[in-house]
Tab-separated table of C-alpha atoms in Angstrom:
chain	number	residue	atom	x	y	z
K	1455	MET	CA	26.261	31.271	-41.786
K	1456	GLY	CA	27.586	28.932	-39.161
K	1457	GLY	CA	28.517	25.304	-39.652
K	1458	ARG	CA	31.640	23.840	-41.130
K	1459	MET	CA	32.224	24.816	-44.758
K	1460	THR	CA	33.280	21.504	-46.266
K	1461	ARG	CA	34.183	21.022	-49.927
K	1462	GLN	CA	30.768	19.452	-50.514
K	1463	ARG	CA	28.860	22.211	-48.736
K	1464	THR	CA	30.790	24.779	-50.777
K	1465	ALA	CA	29.803	22.953	-53.999
K	1466	VAL	CA	26.133	22.860	-52.906
K	1467	THR	CA	26.208	26.576	-52.065
K	1468	ARG	CA	27.793	27.451	-55.429
K	1469	ALA	CA	25.223	25.383	-57.315
K	1470	LEU	CA	22.377	27.081	-55.433
K	1471	ARG	CA	23.911	30.476	-56.173
K	1472	GLY	CA	23.839	29.619	-59.885
K	1473	CYS	CA	20.069	29.237	-60.096
K	1474	GLN	CA	17.324	31.667	-59.135
K	1475	ASP	CA	14.426	29.264	-58.656
K	1476	PHE	CA	13.805	26.693	-55.961
K	1477	LEU	CA	15.011	23.165	-56.618
K	1478	SER	CA	14.846	19.811	-54.893
K	1479	ALA	CA	17.807	18.003	-53.382
K	1480	GLN	CA	17.579	15.502	-56.254
K	1481	GLU	CA	17.704	18.266	-58.870
K	1482	LEU	CA	20.619	19.890	-57.080
K	1483	HIS	CA	22.410	16.533	-56.918
K	1484	ALA	CA	21.868	16.029	-60.667
K	1485	LEU	CA	23.331	19.493	-61.389
K	1486	LEU	CA	26.395	18.756	-59.262
K	1487	VAL	CA	26.989	15.348	-60.855
K	1488	ALA	CA	26.539	16.832	-64.337
K	1489	ASP	CA	29.196	19.392	-63.380
K	1490	ASP	CA	31.612	16.552	-62.476
K	1491	HIS	CA	31.296	16.826	-58.688
K	1492	ALA	CA	31.742	13.483	-56.929
K	1493	ILE	CA	29.007	13.928	-54.323
K	1494	GLY	CA	26.323	11.598	-53.037
K	1495	LEU	CA	22.655	12.458	-52.641
K	1496	THR	CA	22.898	11.869	-48.876
K	1497	THR	CA	25.702	14.445	-48.699
K	1498	VAL	CA	23.564	16.953	-50.622
K	1499	TYR	CA	20.725	16.421	-48.120
K	1500	ARG	CA	23.149	16.838	-45.206
K	1501	ALA	CA	24.536	20.075	-46.676
K	1502	LEU	CA	21.019	21.429	-47.269
K	1503	ARG	CA	19.958	20.579	-43.689
K	1504	GLY	CA	23.013	22.426	-42.397
K	1505	LEU	CA	22.354	25.441	-44.606
K	1506	GLU	CA	18.719	25.470	-43.495
K	1507	ALA	CA	19.673	25.285	-39.808
K	1508	ASP	CA	22.127	28.164	-40.323
K	1509	GLY	CA	19.540	30.290	-42.166
K	1510	GLY	CA	21.407	30.016	-45.467
K	1511	VAL	CA	18.503	28.731	-47.556
K	1512	ASP	CA	14.793	29.392	-47.901
K	1513	VAL	CA	12.628	26.264	-48.096
K	1514	VAL	CA	9.188	25.794	-49.655
K	1515	ARG	CA	7.078	22.718	-50.386
K	1516	ASP	CA	6.155	21.534	-53.860
K	1517	GLU	CA	2.745	20.182	-54.862
K	1518	THR	CA	3.590	16.742	-53.458
K	1519	GLY	CA	4.983	18.062	-50.158
K	1520	GLY	CA	8.634	17.719	-51.172
K	1521	ARG	CA	11.101	20.331	-49.981
K	1522	LEU	CA	12.565	22.806	-52.471
K	1523	TYR	CA	15.579	24.982	-51.667
K	1524	ARG	CA	16.878	28.369	-52.717
K	1525	LEU	CA	19.878	30.285	-51.414
K	1526	ARG	CA	18.662	32.937	-48.971
K	1527	PRO	CA	19.432	36.491	-50.067
K	1528	ALA	CA	21.814	38.543	-47.932
K	1529	ASP	CA	18.923	40.692	-46.696
K	1530	GLY	CA	17.308	37.688	-44.994
K	1531	HIS	CA	14.185	35.534	-44.863
K	1532	ARG	CA	11.613	36.006	-47.609
K	1533	HIS	CA	8.274	34.639	-48.699
K	1534	TYR	CA	7.617	33.652	-52.293
K	1535	LEU	CA	4.799	33.392	-54.799
K	1536	MET	CA	5.362	30.225	-56.831
K	1537	CYS	CA	3.891	29.208	-60.166
K	1538	ARG	CA	2.043	25.892	-59.878
K	1539	ASN	CA	2.797	25.152	-63.519
K	1540	CYS	CA	6.485	25.899	-64.115
K	1541	GLY	CA	7.818	26.350	-60.579
K	1542	ARG	CA	9.123	29.889	-61.170
K	1543	SER	CA	9.181	31.907	-57.953
K	1544	ARG	CA	9.045	35.585	-57.110
K	1545	PRO	CA	9.778	37.123	-53.709
K	1546	VAL	CA	6.830	39.079	-52.288
K	1547	ASP	CA	6.595	41.916	-49.786
K	1548	SER	CA	5.878	40.063	-46.568
K	1549	GLN	CA	6.234	42.754	-43.915
K	1550	ALA	CA	2.562	42.301	-42.926
K	1551	VAL	CA	3.144	38.569	-42.340
K	1552	GLU	CA	6.249	39.236	-40.221
K	1553	GLU	CA	4.402	41.846	-38.141
K	1554	TRP	CA	1.413	39.518	-37.675
K	1555	ALA	CA	3.697	36.669	-36.500
K	1556	GLY	CA	5.356	39.070	-34.056
K	1557	ARG	CA	1.981	40.176	-32.655
K	1558	ILE	CA	0.844	36.552	-32.232
K	1559	ALA	CA	4.069	35.694	-30.413
K	1560	ALA	CA	3.750	38.695	-28.096
K	1561	ALA	CA	0.056	38.052	-27.388
K	1562	THR	CA	0.584	34.380	-26.554
K	1563	GLY	CA	3.890	34.671	-24.727
K	1564	PHE	CA	5.575	32.307	-27.158
K	1565	ALA	CA	9.206	32.800	-28.156
K	1566	ALA	CA	11.158	31.743	-31.246
K	1567	VAL	CA	7.945	31.600	-33.305
K	1568	GLU	CA	8.459	30.317	-36.832
K	1569	HIS	CA	5.947	30.423	-39.644
K	1570	THR	CA	5.364	29.147	-43.148
K	1571	VAL	CA	3.360	31.085	-45.714
K	1572	GLU	CA	2.722	29.424	-49.039
K	1573	LEU	CA	1.431	31.465	-51.958
K	1574	THR	CA	0.912	29.754	-55.312
K	1575	GLY	CA	-0.592	30.819	-58.612
K	1576	ILE	CA	-0.011	30.684	-62.347
K	1577	CYS	CA	2.670	33.045	-63.686
K	1578	ALA	CA	2.083	35.290	-66.686
K	1579	ASP	CA	4.291	33.120	-68.899
K	1580	CYS	CA	2.156	30.039	-68.168
K	1581	LEU	CA	-1.204	31.734	-68.721
K	1582	PRO	CA	-2.669	31.281	-72.195
K	1583	ARG	CA	-1.321	34.140	-74.272
K	1584	THR	CA	-3.833	36.575	-75.717
K	1585	ASP	CA	-3.320	38.559	-78.908
K	1586	ALA	CA	-3.391	41.810	-76.897
K	1587	ARG	CA	-0.605	40.644	-74.605
K	1588	ARG	CA	1.544	39.477	-77.534
K	1589	SER	CA	1.172	42.783	-79.372
K	1590	SER	CA	1.916	44.882	-76.273
K	1591	GLY	CA	5.384	43.367	-75.960
K	1592	ASP	CA	4.685	42.586	-72.274
K	1593	GLU	CA	6.535	39.302	-72.232
K	1594	GLY	CA	8.116	39.719	-68.793
K	1595	GLU	CA	11.804	39.458	-68.038
K	1596	GLN	CA	13.305	36.002	-67.742
K	1597	PRO	CA	15.391	35.422	-64.624
K	1598	PRO	CA	19.024	34.471	-65.317
K	1599	CYS	CA	18.249	30.858	-64.512
K	1600	HIS	CA	14.892	29.127	-64.434
K	1601	TRP	CA	13.806	25.508	-64.394
K	1602	ASP	CA	11.944	24.020	-67.330
K	1603	ARG	CA	9.755	21.004	-66.655
K	1604	ALA	CA	10.413	17.819	-68.562
K	1605	PRO	CA	8.125	17.157	-71.558
K	1606	ASP	CA	6.346	14.388	-69.617
K	1607	PRO	CA	4.189	16.205	-66.993
K	1608	ARG	CA	4.438	13.193	-64.650
K	1609	SER	CA	8.195	13.635	-64.488
K	1610	ARG	CA	9.792	15.918	-61.884
K	1611	VAL	CA	13.014	16.126	-63.877
K	1612	ARG	CA	13.730	19.664	-65.020
K	1613	SER	CA	16.713	21.321	-66.596
K	1614	CYS	CA	18.340	24.589	-65.663
K	1615	ALA	CA	17.935	26.929	-68.611
K	1616	SER	CA	20.021	30.079	-68.668
């Protein structure tokens, strides 16, 4: 990653590293403030823009078009399948998408082609549970950190549950 590693950018990167799911700049700011970091929301946005420009974060859009961020894994750019209910995300094999984008670029003569692929669905934990699923023990493994929505469905506030 390029860019200057300021104290604030380091704090943002550490907070992102501590959670597996995508989160908004506001949610990230709330986590930092709750952890006693003196950092403004504008500074969080600036750090996220820098990390995005340097390829340090993956970015997706939520249901309202807001940007959600997740630290990019060391092995590079990924695409994700996101639950429309709880926001949990899973990386997906996207080699076909990358190859298709490369073919389009070559066929059109374009360079530096970027793309956005958005896959959404309802995760197994959010689907109504059936008796068969409960008795099979197929509950799925919880990621180390996931975001739980607030009790009021109109609220975007979530808490990081370990």
